[in-house]
mmCIF file of C-alpha atoms in Angstrom:
data_model
loop_
_atom_site.group_PDB
_atom_site.id
_atom_site.type_symbol
_atom_site.label_atom_id
_atom_site.label_comp_id
_atom_site.label_asym_id
_atom_site.label_seq_id
_atom_site.Cartn_x
_atom_site.Cartn_y
_atom_site.Cartn_z
ATOM 1 C CA UNK A 92 55.401 31.484 24.804
ATOM 2 C CA UNK A 93 59.051 32.326 24.340
ATOM 3 C CA UNK A 94 59.798 35.799 23.046
ATOM 4 C CA UNK A 95 62.912 36.607 21.052
ATOM 5 C CA UNK A 96 65.135 39.407 22.296
ATOM 6 C CA UNK A 97 65.828 40.344 18.684
ATOM 7 C CA UNK A 98 63.742 41.281 15.707
ATOM 8 C CA UNK A 99 63.150 38.341 13.420
ATOM 9 C CA UNK A 100 61.413 37.411 10.172
ATOM 10 C CA UNK A 101 58.699 34.793 10.520
ATOM 11 C CA UNK A 102 56.444 33.126 7.985
ATOM 12 C CA UNK A 103 52.960 33.231 9.433
ATOM 13 C CA UNK A 104 49.751 31.414 8.607
ATOM 14 C CA UNK A 105 46.618 33.386 9.394
ATOM 15 C CA UNK A 106 43.095 32.146 10.171
ATOM 16 C CA UNK A 107 39.735 33.757 10.865
ATOM 17 C CA UNK A 108 37.395 33.566 13.879
ATOM 18 C CA UNK A 109 36.234 30.118 12.769
ATOM 19 C CA UNK A 110 39.812 28.887 12.591
ATOM 20 C CA UNK A 111 39.801 28.646 8.795
ATOM 21 C CA UNK A 112 43.040 29.481 7.022
ATOM 22 C CA UNK A 113 42.885 32.788 5.178
ATOM 23 C CA UNK A 114 46.384 33.641 3.959
ATOM 24 C CA UNK A 115 50.082 33.396 4.767
ATOM 25 C CA UNK A 116 53.164 35.535 4.386
ATOM 26 C CA UNK A 117 56.377 36.722 5.979
ATOM 27 C CA UNK A 118 56.520 39.590 8.449
ATOM 28 C CA UNK A 119 58.870 41.060 10.988
ATOM 29 C CA UNK A 120 58.256 40.125 14.612
ATOM 30 C CA UNK A 121 59.751 42.779 16.850
ATOM 31 C CA UNK A 122 61.921 41.856 19.787
ATOM 32 C CA UNK A 123 60.008 40.765 22.869
ATOM 33 C CA UNK A 124 56.743 40.655 20.866
ATOM 34 C CA UNK A 125 54.508 37.673 20.274
ATOM 35 C CA UNK A 126 52.699 36.640 17.094
ATOM 36 C CA UNK A 127 49.672 38.580 15.901
ATOM 37 C CA UNK A 128 46.285 37.261 16.944
ATOM 38 C CA UNK A 129 44.872 34.406 14.851
ATOM 39 C CA UNK A 130 48.225 33.426 13.351
ATOM 40 C CA UNK A 131 50.710 30.605 13.737
ATOM 41 C CA UNK A 132 54.125 29.583 12.496
ATOM 42 C CA UNK A 133 52.971 25.982 12.164
ATOM 43 C CA UNK A 134 53.173 25.183 8.474
ATOM 44 C CA UNK A 135 49.971 24.585 6.570
ATOM 45 C CA UNK A 136 49.612 20.891 5.608
ATOM 46 C CA UNK A 137 49.220 19.835 1.994
ATOM 47 C CA UNK A 138 45.611 19.740 0.866
ATOM 48 C CA UNK A 139 43.351 19.903 -2.183
ATOM 49 C CA UNK A 140 42.493 23.589 -2.371
ATOM 50 C CA UNK A 141 39.458 22.916 -4.564
ATOM 51 C CA UNK A 142 37.878 20.345 -2.250
ATOM 52 C CA UNK A 143 39.432 20.829 1.185
ATOM 53 C CA UNK A 144 40.009 23.560 3.749
ATOM 54 C CA UNK A 145 42.369 23.906 6.700
ATOM 55 C CA UNK A 146 41.220 24.876 10.209
ATOM 56 C CA UNK A 147 43.493 25.707 13.128
ATOM 57 C CA UNK A 148 41.924 23.767 16.004
ATOM 58 C CA UNK A 149 43.496 23.271 19.450
ATOM 59 C CA UNK A 150 46.969 24.289 18.278
ATOM 60 C CA UNK A 151 47.061 22.158 15.132
ATOM 61 C CA UNK A 152 45.897 22.304 11.536
ATOM 62 C CA UNK A 153 42.975 20.073 10.560
ATOM 63 C CA UNK A 154 42.414 19.304 6.889
ATOM 64 C CA UNK A 155 38.749 18.654 6.080
ATOM 65 C CA UNK A 156 36.422 18.338 3.122
ATOM 66 C CA UNK A 157 33.564 19.506 5.367
ATOM 67 C CA UNK A 158 34.166 23.214 5.341
ATOM 68 C CA UNK A 159 32.013 26.276 5.887
ATOM 69 C CA UNK A 160 29.907 27.097 2.862
ATOM 70 C CA UNK A 161 30.118 23.636 1.316
ATOM 71 C CA UNK A 162 26.914 21.859 0.355
ATOM 72 C CA UNK A 163 26.072 18.266 1.151
ATOM 73 C CA UNK A 164 23.029 16.004 0.707
ATOM 74 C CA UNK A 165 21.402 13.840 3.373
ATOM 75 C CA UNK A 166 20.278 10.264 2.688
ATOM 76 C CA UNK A 167 16.935 11.501 1.316
ATOM 77 C CA UNK A 168 18.742 13.765 -1.170
ATOM 78 C CA UNK A 169 17.839 16.966 0.700
ATOM 79 C CA UNK A 170 20.376 19.767 0.185
ATOM 80 C CA UNK A 171 22.127 21.358 3.190
ATOM 81 C CA UNK A 172 24.904 23.887 3.725
ATOM 82 C CA UNK A 173 27.641 23.771 6.368
ATOM 83 C CA UNK A 174 27.465 26.953 8.461
ATOM 84 C CA UNK A 175 30.208 26.330 11.016
ATOM 85 C CA UNK A 176 33.157 24.069 11.661
ATOM 86 C CA UNK A 177 32.924 21.578 13.140
ATOM 87 C CA UNK A 178 29.226 20.982 12.464
ATOM 88 C CA UNK A 179 27.191 17.955 13.429
ATOM 89 C CA UNK A 180 26.214 16.019 10.311
ATOM 90 C CA UNK A 181 23.669 13.215 9.790
ATOM 91 C CA UNK A 182 24.871 9.626 9.987
ATOM 92 C CA UNK A 183 24.559 9.245 6.213
ATOM 93 C CA UNK A 184 25.376 12.043 3.793
ATOM 94 C CA UNK A 185 27.119 12.642 0.476
ATOM 95 C CA UNK A 186 29.162 15.461 -1.013
ATOM 96 C CA UNK A 187 28.217 14.193 -4.479
ATOM 97 C CA UNK A 188 25.093 15.719 -6.000
ATOM 98 C CA UNK A 189 22.358 13.103 -6.431
ATOM 99 C CA UNK A 190 20.942 12.323 -9.895
ATOM 100 C CA UNK A 191 17.406 13.213 -10.943
ATOM 101 C CA UNK A 192 14.844 10.690 -9.782
ATOM 102 C CA UNK A 193 13.163 8.599 -12.462
ATOM 103 C CA UNK A 194 9.384 8.693 -12.731
ATOM 104 C CA UNK A 195 7.858 6.670 -9.914
ATOM 105 C CA UNK A 196 11.118 6.665 -7.934
ATOM 106 C CA UNK A 197 12.959 8.733 -5.346
ATOM 107 C CA UNK A 198 16.726 8.992 -4.974
ATOM 108 C CA UNK A 199 18.190 7.918 -1.642
ATOM 109 C CA UNK A 200 21.637 7.178 -0.291
ATOM 110 C CA UNK A 201 22.216 3.449 0.221
ATOM 111 C CA UNK A 202 25.649 2.186 1.333
ATOM 112 C CA UNK A 203 27.150 5.561 0.324
ATOM 113 C CA UNK A 204 25.737 5.312 -3.204
ATOM 114 C CA UNK A 205 22.767 7.110 -4.760
ATOM 115 C CA UNK A 206 20.055 4.611 -5.664
ATOM 116 C CA UNK A 207 16.656 4.843 -7.365
ATOM 117 C CA UNK A 208 14.023 3.642 -4.863
ATOM 118 C CA UNK A 209 10.447 2.785 -5.844
ATOM 119 C CA UNK A 210 7.980 5.398 -4.624
ATOM 120 C CA UNK A 211 4.333 4.350 -4.489
ATOM 121 C CA UNK A 212 3.312 6.593 -1.600
ATOM 122 C CA UNK A 213 -0.349 7.606 -1.786
ATOM 123 C CA UNK A 214 -1.232 4.729 -4.100
ATOM 124 C CA UNK A 215 -3.534 1.846 -3.191
ATOM 125 C CA UNK A 216 -2.310 -1.731 -3.091
ATOM 126 C CA UNK A 217 -4.669 -4.720 -3.101
ATOM 127 C CA UNK A 218 -4.447 -8.000 -1.226
ATOM 128 C CA UNK A 219 -3.889 -10.822 -3.729
ATOM 129 C CA UNK A 220 -5.820 -13.177 -1.448
ATOM 130 C CA UNK A 221 -8.845 -10.900 -1.112
ATOM 131 C CA UNK A 222 -9.442 -8.180 -3.685
ATOM 132 C CA UNK A 223 -11.784 -6.340 -1.318
ATOM 133 C CA UNK A 224 -8.899 -5.638 1.072
ATOM 134 C CA UNK A 225 -6.577 -2.739 0.273
ATOM 135 C CA UNK A 226 -4.418 -0.106 1.920
ATOM 136 C CA UNK A 227 -2.559 3.073 1.056
ATOM 137 C CA UNK A 228 1.219 2.976 0.652
ATOM 138 C CA UNK A 229 2.965 5.235 3.190
ATOM 139 C CA UNK A 230 6.665 4.431 2.726
ATOM 140 C CA UNK A 231 9.060 4.322 -0.214
ATOM 141 C CA UNK A 232 10.374 0.982 -1.450
ATOM 142 C CA UNK A 233 8.863 -2.157 -2.887
ATOM 143 C CA UNK A 234 5.240 -2.817 -1.969
ATOM 144 C CA UNK A 235 4.601 -5.431 0.699
ATOM 145 C CA UNK A 236 4.586 -9.076 -0.309
ATOM 146 C CA UNK A 237 1.217 -10.544 -1.242
ATOM 147 C CA UNK A 238 -0.142 -7.222 -2.529
ATOM 148 C CA UNK A 239 -0.380 -5.692 -5.994
ATOM 149 C CA UNK A 240 -0.747 -2.222 -7.469
ATOM 150 C CA UNK A 241 -3.121 -3.657 -10.079
ATOM 151 C CA UNK A 242 -6.690 -2.689 -9.279
ATOM 152 C CA UNK A 243 -9.386 -5.372 -9.543
ATOM 153 C CA UNK A 244 -12.302 -4.620 -11.860
ATOM 154 C CA UNK A 245 -14.967 -6.238 -9.630
ATOM 155 C CA UNK A 246 -15.438 -7.355 -6.057
ATOM 156 C CA UNK A 247 -15.309 -10.944 -7.300
ATOM 157 C CA UNK A 248 -11.834 -10.922 -8.848
ATOM 158 C CA UNK A 249 -9.240 -13.559 -7.998
ATOM 159 C CA UNK A 250 -5.448 -13.263 -8.426
ATOM 160 C CA UNK A 251 -4.473 -15.888 -11.000
ATOM 161 C CA UNK A 252 -1.188 -15.977 -12.946
ATOM 162 C CA UNK A 253 -0.263 -12.454 -11.799
ATOM 163 C CA UNK A 254 -3.492 -10.853 -12.907
ATOM 164 C CA UNK A 255 -7.045 -10.320 -11.683
ATOM 165 C CA UNK A 256 -9.589 -12.742 -13.139
ATOM 166 C CA UNK A 257 -13.287 -12.291 -12.388
ATOM 167 C CA UNK A 258 -15.024 -15.329 -10.883
ATOM 168 C CA UNK A 259 -18.143 -15.188 -13.039
ATOM 169 C CA UNK A 260 -20.094 -17.616 -10.873
ATOM 170 C CA UNK A 261 -19.507 -15.598 -7.723
ATOM 171 C CA UNK A 262 -20.206 -12.372 -9.606
ATOM 172 C CA UNK A 263 -23.544 -13.700 -10.862
ATOM 173 C CA UNK A 264 -24.567 -14.747 -7.340
ATOM 174 C CA UNK A 265 -23.505 -11.392 -5.943
ATOM 175 C CA UNK A 266 -25.248 -9.387 -8.668
ATOM 176 C CA UNK A 267 -28.401 -11.516 -8.314
ATOM 177 C CA UNK A 268 -28.507 -11.004 -4.565
ATOM 178 C CA UNK A 269 -27.985 -7.264 -5.009
ATOM 179 C CA UNK A 270 -30.910 -6.967 -7.451
ATOM 180 C CA UNK A 271 -33.079 -9.159 -5.269
ATOM 181 C CA UNK A 272 -32.308 -7.015 -2.216
ATOM 182 C CA UNK A 273 -33.117 -3.839 -4.171
ATOM 183 C CA UNK A 274 -36.417 -5.276 -5.396
ATOM 184 C CA UNK A 275 -37.450 -6.368 -1.900
ATOM 185 C CA UNK A 276 -36.624 -2.952 -0.493
ATOM 186 C CA UNK A 277 -38.701 -1.187 -3.152
ATOM 187 C CA UNK A 278 -41.592 -3.647 -2.749
ATOM 188 C CA UNK A 279 -41.721 -2.915 0.980
ATOM 189 C CA UNK A 280 -41.597 0.854 0.482
ATOM 190 C CA UNK A 281 -43.812 1.219 -2.600
ATOM 191 C CA UNK A 282 -46.043 -1.812 -3.091
ATOM 192 C CA UNK A 283 -46.767 -3.069 0.433
ATOM 193 C CA UNK A 284 -48.424 0.198 1.573
ATOM 194 C CA UNK A 285 -50.744 0.071 -1.492
ATOM 195 C CA UNK A 286 -51.716 -3.559 -0.856
ATOM 196 C CA UNK A 287 -52.380 -2.701 2.795
ATOM 197 C CA UNK A 288 -54.583 0.230 1.780
ATOM 198 C CA UNK A 289 -56.507 -2.024 -0.654
ATOM 199 C CA UNK A 290 -57.263 -4.499 2.159
ATOM 200 C CA UNK A 291 -58.616 -1.684 4.310
ATOM 201 C CA UNK A 292 -60.847 -0.455 1.470
ATOM 202 C CA UNK A 293 -62.189 -3.968 0.947
ATOM 203 C CA UNK A 294 -62.927 -4.320 4.661
ATOM 204 C CA UNK A 295 -64.879 -1.082 4.417
ATOM 205 C CA UNK A 296 -66.860 -2.444 1.521
ATOM 206 C CA UNK A 297 -65.199 -0.227 -1.090
ATOM 207 C CA UNK A 298 -64.450 -3.070 -3.534
ATOM 208 C CA UNK A 299 -63.817 -0.998 -6.641
ATOM 209 C CA UNK A 300 -61.448 1.335 -4.824
ATOM 210 C CA UNK A 301 -59.629 -1.707 -3.466
ATOM 211 C CA UNK A 302 -59.306 -3.141 -6.994
ATOM 212 C CA UNK A 303 -57.968 0.177 -8.343
ATOM 213 C CA UNK A 304 -55.361 0.440 -5.590
ATOM 214 C CA UNK A 305 -54.292 -3.169 -6.125
ATOM 215 C CA UNK A 306 -53.865 -2.338 -9.791
ATOM 216 C CA UNK A 307 -51.544 0.540 -8.860
ATOM 217 C CA UNK A 308 -49.552 -1.759 -6.594
ATOM 218 C CA UNK A 309 -49.175 -4.412 -9.302
ATOM 219 C CA UNK A 310 -48.142 -1.791 -11.876
ATOM 220 C CA UNK A 311 -45.557 -0.411 -9.475
ATOM 221 C CA UNK A 312 -44.283 -3.926 -8.844
ATOM 222 C CA UNK A 313 -43.911 -4.573 -12.559
ATOM 223 C CA UNK A 314 -42.048 -1.286 -13.076
ATOM 224 C CA UNK A 315 -39.678 -2.129 -10.224
ATOM 225 C CA UNK A 316 -38.887 -5.430 -11.928
ATOM 226 C CA UNK A 317 -38.309 -3.702 -15.273
ATOM 227 C CA UNK A 318 -35.995 -1.144 -13.675
ATOM 228 C CA UNK A 319 -34.080 -3.834 -11.775
ATOM 229 C CA UNK A 320 -33.711 -6.922 -14.011
ATOM 230 C CA UNK A 321 -31.963 -10.012 -12.728
ATOM 231 C CA UNK A 322 -28.489 -10.532 -14.277
ATOM 232 C CA UNK A 323 -27.833 -13.070 -17.013
ATOM 233 C CA UNK A 324 -25.183 -15.676 -16.304
ATOM 234 C CA UNK A 325 -22.391 -15.531 -18.867
#
């Protein structure tokens, strides 16, 4: 640094510990004296004072819109604040505040523009080729091809013309088999032990007791049928 052998007036630009410009003004520099710490005679470049700041970095002024204290939003519309300069920023960000997300959507940054993205996370989607197959949505965006958010009303629905239509024939067969299975289970647990006991009584010569027990078994069988009627085909 060259020092003047005479007093001189210099216009100085001052900056803080972070290098950010703070103020400027003229002052007298005494002979054989250097500039005050954190100051320079290099003129401040033109900049938008409302949206930009100047930092003195490596002997030169840097004009930036990414200054300490400014807020920015990442691609998922999360708010952040710049705490130092320079500061590492995400690959995608915006200095423009994102809009409110519409119902059923989230706002995300796409090609430097805020976009409304479908958000079905936590909802179930159903396979259009098999209504019994479904999965929970984990990511934002359109649901995967071949699936629908529409929930089938039965296990026998088929996807026809963009809606679930119940296959009545398959439903009847399924309902019939379900009732038949229930009846058989109850017969084995309720009726069969009574019939077995009646056979033992008859073998022991206790005919009337055998008849009474058989009557209980037949009554139980009839009640099971009343409680579990076979479906009617529509």
